[in-house]
């Protein structure tokens, strides 16, 4: 090892960053399985009451509830309704700017507003008994007009909340509509449904809780399947009107969230009250049917896009109108049109842009965050619009994109709708994905099939996307680095992974700066008593905030350790060098006398070791981007669509662990494809859900999907020292419009210009029939 | 009623309610919580276990109906410290993220390879059709099963 120069703070080693480190999480999952909420066997939960909810079977009705028959059954500990919560105000809405008049009650209070809304909670000694007793709760329904279509809701003919005086929860707008398209040679407009879909994490919602102590000292320990333990703790404390320190929140292993498990839901909160009242621990695990009815859904926007420009392919004006279905009680979904607005122009340099959005309540399940949360809707709209524009002027859609992308040297830039893009190379992404997919050969094959009358048509879809991660406001995240007296390291993070591999990636970040081997580093998260603060995992925020905090904390730990080592060596801290290869410190020029991490940490505190707390604060959100090419085969005779291939460039800056990042891309792509081809949550006109389980809801299996071809590209962000952006949602955002565009492209020569998602065989077949009339 | 069955090589006699499902017997009576429940329509496969060597969805099997039979769950798959090659394949190919579908997916893959030791990628996709995953997009699951298959380049 070469000796360090006098002023260097460490000697050089080969970085572990960017290498394919297999996940440290996996051995447990592959041998004994994870420990999810329903798997908890904590002795404090012995004797827990099991909670079962009685849920509304009508979308909108006045209800009268009679629990007498259920209450008297042996083994029933309690049956509660809204009346039993009269002493507590409704829990605060999950976001501050949701009008308080639209807050949801603990349990339906005289009126139900969606099928699946909890009306009563039953507590039983055994889990199986709960379902039996639920049948004995008598609910008398007096039907009210169900408002299912958001266009009807916007008309306010029937109000869901009379006190609010309107069905509109929120509205946002940007840009002026005046004369927007006046100088355009070509203007195309299209109504687009970005359909309601279900998040479907494989683990449903689940909760367990117990109170310990008495009176003002009583403290609640609460386990739930969440993405945001600290946020959930604060939600529970606010709902129970307690200071946050009286709630100890623990997120055990979480079996997927996809945005829908950000925070906790009303069904979780009820358990804290029941447990306090009955003096017993409580447990609840929903069924999949309950999950499909009640966890909340994603997307659910009705859009109108209008795009205008010149005949030679220059886009000069764009407008997007969004009617957001928020469901019965406004949640994240009501606010997400703000994100749609912010990302409305996508990757394109368009001179004039206007966006109008309105979020309305309907008698359907609340709309929540779902992978991408507002951004996939923006991308789907503009990417369909660009294809419609290209079709209108008869230019290749990839070429139209190329003529309108923000140039590589334009960054940093602020778009017409106020998004401050940090870095990008959109044309580079497009060129790379077209080359990898062999775009020209695909077009030739498409022509060959069309010319030969082959009924198996080929469709090629392109999308360019940019999204916003760890936004919209500049974010912050906490990390603690604790070097133990034995030289091992514990990293505490305020993020809360549930499949994203932070235990591996964050350990790599710490190892890289500390020179401590990976197997001596443990990453802890998800427990509000162990981790001081945190923002959880969502919005693709974790690496660029939480990872950056670990990186920053590790650097600060090295600085502190050099001071401590200076004391040990009786030398100035500035003369102390960290030899990462040997995991210890020495005086510059004297590499033989090394004091290891154990000795240095012990000198800080013989019991606790060296502890450094840090908060990383970003100056802004980052903007990952990419380009996707989807290839489909469409049977012109049946409308059946088969996805042949997905080729994607997803640029989120430098990659810490390719294994993890590829996994995030794969999963995101699959969910994006699923929205384009298969999935839709449907309600009938009376608000009865038509997709309440995994037989009715078209969740794809391995058999419906191909392998994915990933093309790497890494454009650093200037907004954090690692240069990283978020990758969790990218695949979902790029894939949906690429696939939808591919399906339309396959049949475009027959005169079809648009097909709504999901592009089912029936829809494709009908579109072909309509066009041939 | 009493049900006697062998789970992961150990014989148990368990007193259960008549309507008890096999998955609840495993989880709630024997404390074997690797096997998960992801739906109520036998669609997702998270509860897949081996019953006398063949994969079944344990959420749709009455405990009473397996009296005298032998069940293998994920916890019983490894031979001591030596992992089954399907476990190794999932680790090597990052065939899991949140881990919830993993126990069922692994057991389904074990059963698939028992029937067809050298499947094509398409056969793996068809063979795992009854097991859903929301995290991986299946790309690495397919790679993991192919990795574990006989004749794979890696072995």
Short mmCIF file of N, CA, C and O in Angstrom, two decimals, chain A residues 50 124 126-133, chain B residues 17 19-22 24-25 28:
data_model
loop_
_atom_site.label_atom_id
_atom_site.label_comp_id
_atom_site.label_asym_id
_atom_site.label_seq_id
_atom_site.Cartn_x
_atom_site.Cartn_y
_atom_site.Cartn_z
N UNK A 50 -58.72 -10.00 18.71
CA UNK A 50 -58.65 -9.92 17.24
C UNK A 50 -59.76 -9.02 16.74
O UNK A 50 -60.92 -9.20 17.12
N UNK A 124 -62.77 -10.06 19.19
CA UNK A 124 -63.06 -11.43 19.63
C UNK A 124 -61.80 -12.09 20.17
O UNK A 124 -60.68 -11.68 19.87
N UNK A 126 -60.89 -15.14 19.43
CA UNK A 126 -60.22 -15.89 18.35
C UNK A 126 -60.46 -15.20 17.03
O UNK A 126 -61.46 -14.50 16.83
N UNK A 127 -59.54 -15.41 16.13
CA UNK A 127 -59.62 -14.75 14.83
C UNK A 127 -60.81 -15.27 14.03
O UNK A 127 -61.54 -14.50 13.42
N UNK A 128 -60.99 -16.58 14.01
CA UNK A 128 -62.08 -17.14 13.19
C UNK A 128 -63.44 -16.63 13.67
O UNK A 128 -64.34 -16.43 12.86
N UNK A 129 -63.59 -16.42 14.98
CA UNK A 129 -64.89 -16.02 15.52
C UNK A 129 -65.33 -14.66 14.99
O UNK A 129 -66.52 -14.39 14.83
N UNK A 130 -64.37 -13.79 14.71
CA UNK A 130 -64.71 -12.45 14.26
C UNK A 130 -65.58 -12.45 13.02
O UNK A 130 -66.55 -11.69 12.92
N UNK A 131 -65.26 -13.31 12.07
CA UNK A 131 -66.04 -13.34 10.84
C UNK A 131 -67.44 -13.86 11.08
O UNK A 131 -68.40 -13.43 10.43
N UNK A 132 -67.58 -14.80 12.03
CA UNK A 132 -68.92 -15.30 12.36
C UNK A 132 -69.76 -14.19 12.97
O UNK A 132 -70.92 -13.99 12.60
N UNK A 133 -69.15 -13.47 13.90
CA UNK A 133 -69.91 -12.47 14.65
C UNK A 133 -70.26 -11.28 13.76
O UNK A 133 -71.32 -10.65 13.93
N UNK B 17 -59.83 -26.62 15.44
CA UNK B 17 -61.22 -26.48 15.05
C UNK B 17 -61.40 -27.19 13.70
O UNK B 17 -60.49 -27.15 12.86
N UNK B 19 -62.77 -26.48 10.98
CA UNK B 19 -62.64 -25.69 9.75
C UNK B 19 -61.25 -25.08 9.57
O UNK B 19 -61.04 -24.30 8.65
N UNK B 20 -60.31 -25.46 10.42
CA UNK B 20 -58.97 -24.86 10.34
C UNK B 20 -58.29 -25.16 9.01
O UNK B 20 -58.27 -26.30 8.55
N UNK B 21 -57.74 -24.13 8.43
CA UNK B 21 -57.00 -24.30 7.19
C UNK B 21 -55.57 -24.72 7.50
O UNK B 21 -55.01 -24.36 8.54
N UNK B 22 -54.98 -25.44 6.56
CA UNK B 22 -53.61 -25.91 6.77
C UNK B 22 -52.67 -24.75 7.06
O UNK B 22 -51.81 -24.83 7.94
N UNK B 24 -53.22 -22.00 8.56
CA UNK B 24 -53.37 -21.52 9.94
C UNK B 24 -52.81 -22.54 10.93
O UNK B 24 -52.27 -22.17 11.97
N UNK B 25 -52.94 -23.81 10.60
CA UNK B 25 -52.33 -24.82 11.47
C UNK B 25 -50.82 -24.59 11.52
O UNK B 25 -50.20 -24.59 12.59
N UNK B 28 -50.32 -20.68 13.14
CA UNK B 28 -50.83 -20.36 14.47
C UNK B 28 -50.64 -21.48 15.48
O UNK B 28 -50.53 -21.22 16.68
#
